[in-house]
Amino acid sequence: MLKKIVKNVQNQTPLVHNITNYVTVNDCANIILACGGSPIMADEMTEVEEITTICQSLVINIGTLNSRTIEAMITAGKKANQLNHPVILDPVGAGASTLRTETVERLIKEVKFSVIRGNISEIKTLAAGTGQTLGVDASAADLVTDKNIDSVIEMARTLSEKTGAVIAISGVIDLVVDINQVFMIRNGHPLMSKITGAGCMLTAVIGAYCGANPNQVIEATVTAICAMGLCGEIAATKCEGTSSFKMHLIDAMSTLNETILEGGMKIETK
Amino acid sequence: MLKKIVKNVQNQTPLVHNITNYVTVNDCANIILACGGSPIMADEMTEVEEITTICQSLVINIGTLNSRTIEAMITAGKKANQLNHPVILDPVGAGASTLRTETVERLIKEVKFSVIRGNISEIKTLAAGTGQTLGVDASAADLVTDKNIDSVIEMARTLSEKTGAVIAISGVIDLVVDINQVFMIRNGHPLMSKITGAGCMLTAVIGAYCGANPNQVIEATVTAICAMGLCGEIAATKCEGTSSFKMHLIDAMSTLNETILEGGMKIETK
Amino acid sequence: MLKKIVKNVQNQTPLVHNITNYVTVNDCANIILACGGSPIMADEMTEVEEITTICQSLVINIGTLNSRTIEAMITAGKKANQLNHPVILDPVGAGASTLRTETVERLIKEVKFSVIRGNISEIKTLAAGTGQTLGVDASAADLVTDKNIDSVIEMARTLSEKTGAVIAISGVIDLVVDINQVFMIRNGHPLMSKITGAGCMLTAVIGAYCGANPNQVIEATVTAICAMGLCGEIAATKCEGTSSFKMHLIDAMSTLNETILEGGMKIETK
C-alpha cells in the first residue's frame, strides 16, 4: 500500500499550493521537489483561488501569519474545498499568541481540512485551548510518552471528530489518528528538533503525498511521516552538525525509493 | 570577450538591487555574492528609488508578488530606467494566474527591460498570452526541442522587438535572442529543475553580469547562462541529492574563473 | 566567565523573538538553534507583544523593513523594555536610504537597546549621519584599521553614551564598546563577507546569548562574537566554496563547546 502511495507521488508530480511562512519556505519548496512534487508559493488574495485551482493540494502554514495572508488562507481554503482538493493545516505556534489561536479556530471553522499536523502543544491548543505552547516548539510538559499516549489518542480522536481531519502529532512517537484508526510511527531522530523547519517540511511532504493520493489521506499521511523520519535517520548517520543534517535530510528524500522506505519504516497500529 | 565580462564582475563588485520573492531570496543573494556582485534586497515603496540609485542594476522577480511589492517594482523600474541601469525581469509563473499575467504586461508597458528571462511557458505567455503555465515550471507541451526551435526563436524575436529586451529562455537548450542575434547554450544539468530557485538564481546572476557590463547586455546574459549551466554540471558530479546539488552549485559559482568557463562553455550562434 | 555564558545558553534554551528580514531569516533561526537557543519569528502587530512576553530576548533587524513591520518593531521593542528583556538592534543598510536611517533613529529614540551591532558604515550613520553605506556592506572608506581604531572607539563610546547600548562593530577587527570598556576581537574569516547573513546570524546569536545572560550583556556580546568568528575559522578549513562555508559555519556552531571556544578565542581589552 505504502509503495503505491510513494509511486503515485513520483509518477504524478502533484502541484502543491503553499501559503506558508517566510522562515522555512525554501526548505518546504525543496523537499516537495525532492519527494516528487512541484511546489508553488502564492499568498496574494487576488490570485490564490486561481493558483489553488491548478494545484492538486493546498498547504496552509501559519508560521509567520499576518492580516493580509490570513484572508488569503481562508479564501484559498474555501476554493480548495469546492474542488475537493486535500487541504493540510500546520498550526505553527498555536497557543503562543491570541492571534495564532484565534486564526486556527477560524480556519477550522471556515475550511475543511484533510489533515492537521502539529506538535503536541499546538494540537492540544486546537483540541481544548489548553496547550502550553512555548514559541514554536512543544512544551516539555506536553510530551507524548508511552505512559500518557492513550489520553493523547483520545484527544486527537475527539479533534478528528470535530474537524473531520486526520490528526497528525509529531514527537518522539508520531501519532496519526482519525475516528477509526490509530497509527504510531517510531521513525525520526532527535536532530530534527535542532533545525528549523522539520515540522513545516513534513507538512509540505504530506501535502504532496495527499495531492497524489486524495482518496487515501490517512495512508498518505502515515507514509509521509515514515519517509521524513527515515530521511532524518539517514541524515543523522552522515552529518557533522545541524546544517549538514538538513542538507542530508533533503538529499535522502530526493533519493528515497519504496525499497528504502519499506526497509526502514516503523509503523504500528493500535 | 566572455573573459572580460567575468573579470568586470569580479573587479567591479556590482551592487544589484533585487525586488524578489521570499522563497529563493537567500539563494539569490548568495549566488550574487558568489559570482562577484553584492546584493541588496529592498521592496518598500518609500525606499526603492534611493536603493536602486546606489546600485548598478535592478532585478525584478514576481515569484511571490503582492499589491504592495508590485507598486515598488514599477517605481524602482522607472527610476532605474532614468538612470540607464540594466533592469532584468523574471516573470515567475506568468500565465498561472491573471494577477501574474497582468502584472508582467503592466511591467513591460511601464518599464524598459534590458533582459527578460523565463522558462518557455512564461515567455510564451508574455509573447501571446497562450503559454500553458503549470505553476512555476514549464509545461511539457511547451518544451523547446531541436524540432520546434525555429518557431520559438521567431516568437522570442518578436517579443524582443516589442519590448526592446534581450529574451532568455531556459530549458534543456537555453536560448538568448534579440532582434539581430541568436545564441543557443547547451550547458546545464537536469538536477537544476529539481531544486527551487535555479531560474531565480540565474536571473540574479544575469543582474550582476549586466550591472558590471551595461553596454554588453546580450553578451553578459549569454555568459551568465553558460556560467550557471556549467556550475550545474560541476555540482552534478559532486552531489548526493538535490540539497547538496544546490550547495555545490553555489560553491562552483564562487570558485569559477575564466579558464574553467572557457573550458566548459557550449555556445552556438544561429 | 565566557564558559559560564556559553553554558547558560545551552542549559536555558532562551527563546528569542526575531523581527527580521526575509533574506537571512532561515539562517538566523538555524544558528539560534545551533547555539542552544530557540527562535520564534513573528512580525504581525497584533501578536508581537504577546510573543515577546514569552521570550527571553528580542532581535530587531531592519534588513527588509516595511511600514507594517516597522510599527511591529516599535511595539515589540517597547514591550520588551517593560519586561527588562535584552533588545538587540541590527541596523542593516542604515545610511543606504532615508527610510532606513530615519527608522533606526526612531527605533533608538523609542526603544532602549541593550546591544546595537552593525558594520562600521551602519554604526557611523547612527553616530553621526555620515556613514557611506553602500548597500548592506561596509564602505571601503569606512574600514576599521589599527590606524584609525582610536577614533572609531571614541565614536562608539559616544553612541553608547547616547543610547545606553553596548555597541558592536563587525569587521576585520571586531569592536565591542560601552562607556567603560573596550574589547577587540580578532576571530573571523574573510569568507564571512562572501555569504549573505553572517552579520544577521551574529546578531541572532547575540540575542540568544543575551537572553540567557541578561545581566552580562557586554560579556555575552563578546562571547557571541568570538564564537561566531571561531566558527567561521573552522568552516574555512573545511569548505569548497561559499555555500559549504555557510553550512560548516552553522555545523561548527552546533558542535561548539567551551573548550573549543577557550582554545580559539582572540580577545583583547583596551
Short mmCIF file of C-alpha atoms in Angstrom, two decimals, chain C residues 6-180:
data_model
loop_
_atom_site.label_atom_id
_atom_site.label_comp_id
_atom_site.label_asym_id
_atom_site.label_seq_id
_atom_site.Cartn_x
_atom_site.Cartn_y
_atom_site.Cartn_z
CA VAL C 6 28.02 29.56 26.87
CA LYS C 7 26.73 27.05 29.43
CA ASN C 8 23.84 29.30 30.36
CA VAL C 9 22.69 29.38 26.75
CA GLN C 10 22.92 25.64 26.37
CA ASN C 11 21.19 24.95 29.70
CA GLN C 12 18.43 27.53 29.49
CA THR C 13 17.45 27.33 25.79
CA PRO C 14 16.49 31.00 25.68
CA LEU C 15 13.53 31.78 23.46
CA VAL C 16 14.49 34.58 21.05
CA HIS C 17 11.86 36.72 19.37
CA ASN C 18 13.06 37.90 15.95
CA ILE C 19 11.53 40.63 13.82
CA THR C 20 13.88 40.26 10.94
CA ASN C 21 14.35 40.25 7.20
CA TYR C 22 13.17 37.55 4.78
CA VAL C 23 16.61 37.14 3.18
CA THR C 24 18.54 35.53 6.02
CA VAL C 25 15.72 34.54 8.37
CA ASN C 26 16.22 30.81 7.89
CA ASP C 27 19.93 31.02 8.68
CA CYS C 28 19.16 33.15 11.74
CA ALA C 29 16.66 30.61 13.04
CA ASN C 30 19.07 27.74 12.44
CA ILE C 31 22.04 29.40 14.10
CA ILE C 32 19.94 30.28 17.15
CA LEU C 33 19.06 26.59 17.42
CA ALA C 34 22.68 25.63 16.75
CA CYS C 35 23.98 27.78 19.60
CA GLY C 36 21.44 26.42 22.05
CA GLY C 37 18.52 28.84 21.82
CA SER C 38 15.04 28.56 20.37
CA PRO C 39 13.88 31.06 17.73
CA ILE C 40 10.45 32.45 17.06
CA MET C 41 9.83 34.79 14.15
CA ALA C 42 6.72 36.95 14.43
CA ASP C 43 6.18 40.39 12.94
CA GLU C 44 2.43 40.99 12.99
CA MET C 45 1.48 43.98 15.14
CA THR C 46 -1.40 42.22 16.87
CA GLU C 47 0.76 39.43 18.26
CA VAL C 48 4.26 40.81 18.80
CA GLU C 49 3.63 41.94 22.38
CA GLU C 50 2.40 38.50 23.42
CA ILE C 51 5.19 36.73 21.57
CA THR C 52 7.91 38.88 23.08
CA THR C 53 6.42 38.31 26.51
CA ILE C 54 7.05 34.56 26.36
CA CYS C 55 10.63 35.12 25.10
CA GLN C 56 13.88 35.97 26.88
CA SER C 57 15.15 38.47 24.30
CA LEU C 58 14.16 40.39 21.17
CA VAL C 59 16.20 40.87 18.00
CA ILE C 60 15.18 43.67 15.63
CA ASN C 61 16.78 43.53 12.17
CA ILE C 62 15.73 46.10 9.56
CA GLY C 63 17.10 44.21 6.53
CA THR C 64 13.82 44.19 4.60
CA LEU C 65 11.83 46.67 6.66
CA ASN C 66 8.42 47.89 5.54
CA SER C 67 5.80 50.16 7.01
CA ARG C 68 3.91 47.23 8.53
CA THR C 69 6.92 45.65 10.23
CA ILE C 70 8.41 48.97 11.43
CA GLU C 71 5.38 49.52 13.65
CA ALA C 72 5.67 45.95 14.93
CA MET C 73 9.35 46.58 15.78
CA ILE C 74 8.50 49.66 17.83
CA THR C 75 5.63 47.94 19.62
CA ALA C 76 7.60 44.79 20.41
CA GLY C 77 10.61 46.84 21.48
CA LYS C 78 8.61 48.86 23.98
CA LYS C 79 7.06 45.74 25.43
CA ALA C 80 10.44 44.02 25.76
CA ASN C 81 11.73 47.15 27.53
CA GLN C 82 8.88 46.96 30.05
CA LEU C 83 9.79 43.35 30.74
CA ASN C 84 13.51 44.15 31.00
CA HIS C 85 14.32 41.73 28.19
CA PRO C 86 17.53 42.44 26.30
CA VAL C 87 16.71 44.04 22.93
CA ILE C 88 19.27 43.84 20.13
CA LEU C 89 19.31 46.05 17.03
CA ASP C 90 20.84 45.18 13.66
CA PRO C 91 20.57 48.39 11.60
CA VAL C 92 21.07 46.65 8.21
CA GLY C 93 21.75 49.19 5.49
CA ALA C 94 21.35 52.25 7.72
CA GLY C 95 22.60 55.10 5.57
CA ALA C 96 21.60 53.42 2.31
CA SER C 97 18.15 55.02 2.28
CA THR C 98 16.34 57.75 4.14
CA LEU C 99 13.77 55.18 5.30
CA ARG C 100 16.46 53.06 6.93
CA THR C 101 18.27 55.98 8.54
CA GLU C 102 15.07 57.51 9.87
CA THR C 103 13.81 54.15 11.08
CA VAL C 104 16.91 53.46 13.16
CA GLU C 105 16.77 56.98 14.56
CA ARG C 106 13.15 56.41 15.55
CA LEU C 107 13.95 52.97 16.98
CA ILE C 108 16.78 54.38 19.10
CA LYS C 109 14.52 57.14 20.37
CA GLU C 110 11.56 54.93 21.26
CA VAL C 111 13.24 51.69 22.32
CA LYS C 112 16.12 51.14 24.72
CA PHE C 113 18.55 48.70 23.16
CA SER C 114 20.96 46.50 25.10
CA VAL C 115 23.19 45.94 22.07
CA ILE C 116 23.48 47.58 18.66
CA ARG C 117 25.52 45.54 16.18
CA GLY C 118 26.38 46.62 12.66
CA ASN C 119 29.22 47.18 10.26
CA ILE C 120 31.25 50.35 10.55
CA SER C 121 29.23 52.24 7.90
CA GLU C 122 25.95 51.46 9.64
CA ILE C 123 27.29 52.43 13.07
CA LYS C 124 28.76 55.66 11.67
CA THR C 125 25.33 56.52 10.27
CA LEU C 126 23.78 56.03 13.70
CA ALA C 127 26.50 58.00 15.39
CA ALA C 128 26.58 60.98 13.13
CA GLY C 129 24.55 60.51 10.00
CA THR C 130 27.73 60.44 7.95
CA GLY C 131 28.45 56.77 7.15
CA GLN C 132 28.90 56.00 3.48
CA THR C 133 26.73 52.91 3.41
CA LEU C 134 26.91 51.21 0.05
CA GLY C 135 24.03 48.83 0.18
CA VAL C 136 24.36 46.39 3.03
CA ASP C 137 28.15 46.14 3.08
CA ALA C 138 30.62 48.46 4.74
CA SER C 139 32.19 51.10 2.56
CA ALA C 140 35.93 50.62 1.98
CA ALA C 141 36.43 54.23 3.07
CA ASP C 142 34.99 53.37 6.47
CA LEU C 143 37.06 50.28 7.33
CA VAL C 144 38.49 49.92 10.82
CA THR C 145 42.27 49.54 10.86
CA ASP C 146 44.86 49.64 13.61
CA LYS C 147 45.48 53.21 12.45
CA ASN C 148 42.03 54.73 12.88
CA ILE C 149 40.84 52.45 15.66
CA ASP C 150 41.07 55.07 18.40
CA SER C 151 38.71 57.45 16.66
CA VAL C 152 36.30 54.59 15.91
CA ILE C 153 36.30 53.61 19.58
CA GLU C 154 35.63 57.20 20.54
CA MET C 155 32.67 57.32 18.14
CA ALA C 156 31.29 54.04 19.52
CA ARG C 157 31.66 55.24 23.09
CA THR C 158 29.75 58.41 22.28
CA LEU C 159 26.98 56.34 20.66
CA SER C 160 26.92 54.05 23.68
CA GLU C 161 26.57 57.06 25.96
CA LYS C 162 23.72 58.43 23.84
CA THR C 163 21.81 55.14 23.56
CA GLY C 164 22.76 53.21 26.67
CA ALA C 165 23.57 50.25 24.41
CA VAL C 166 26.66 48.14 24.02
CA ILE C 167 27.99 48.99 20.54
CA ALA C 168 29.37 46.09 18.48
CA ILE C 169 31.15 46.89 15.21
CA SER C 170 31.91 43.97 12.88
CA GLY C 171 34.92 43.97 10.59
CA VAL C 172 38.39 42.50 10.26
CA ILE C 173 38.78 43.62 13.85
CA ASP C 174 35.53 43.41 15.80
CA LEU C 175 34.95 46.04 18.45
CA VAL C 176 32.64 45.90 21.46
CA VAL C 177 32.38 49.16 23.30
CA ASP C 178 30.36 50.64 26.13
CA ILE C 179 31.02 53.68 28.29
CA ASN C 180 33.64 51.97 30.40
#
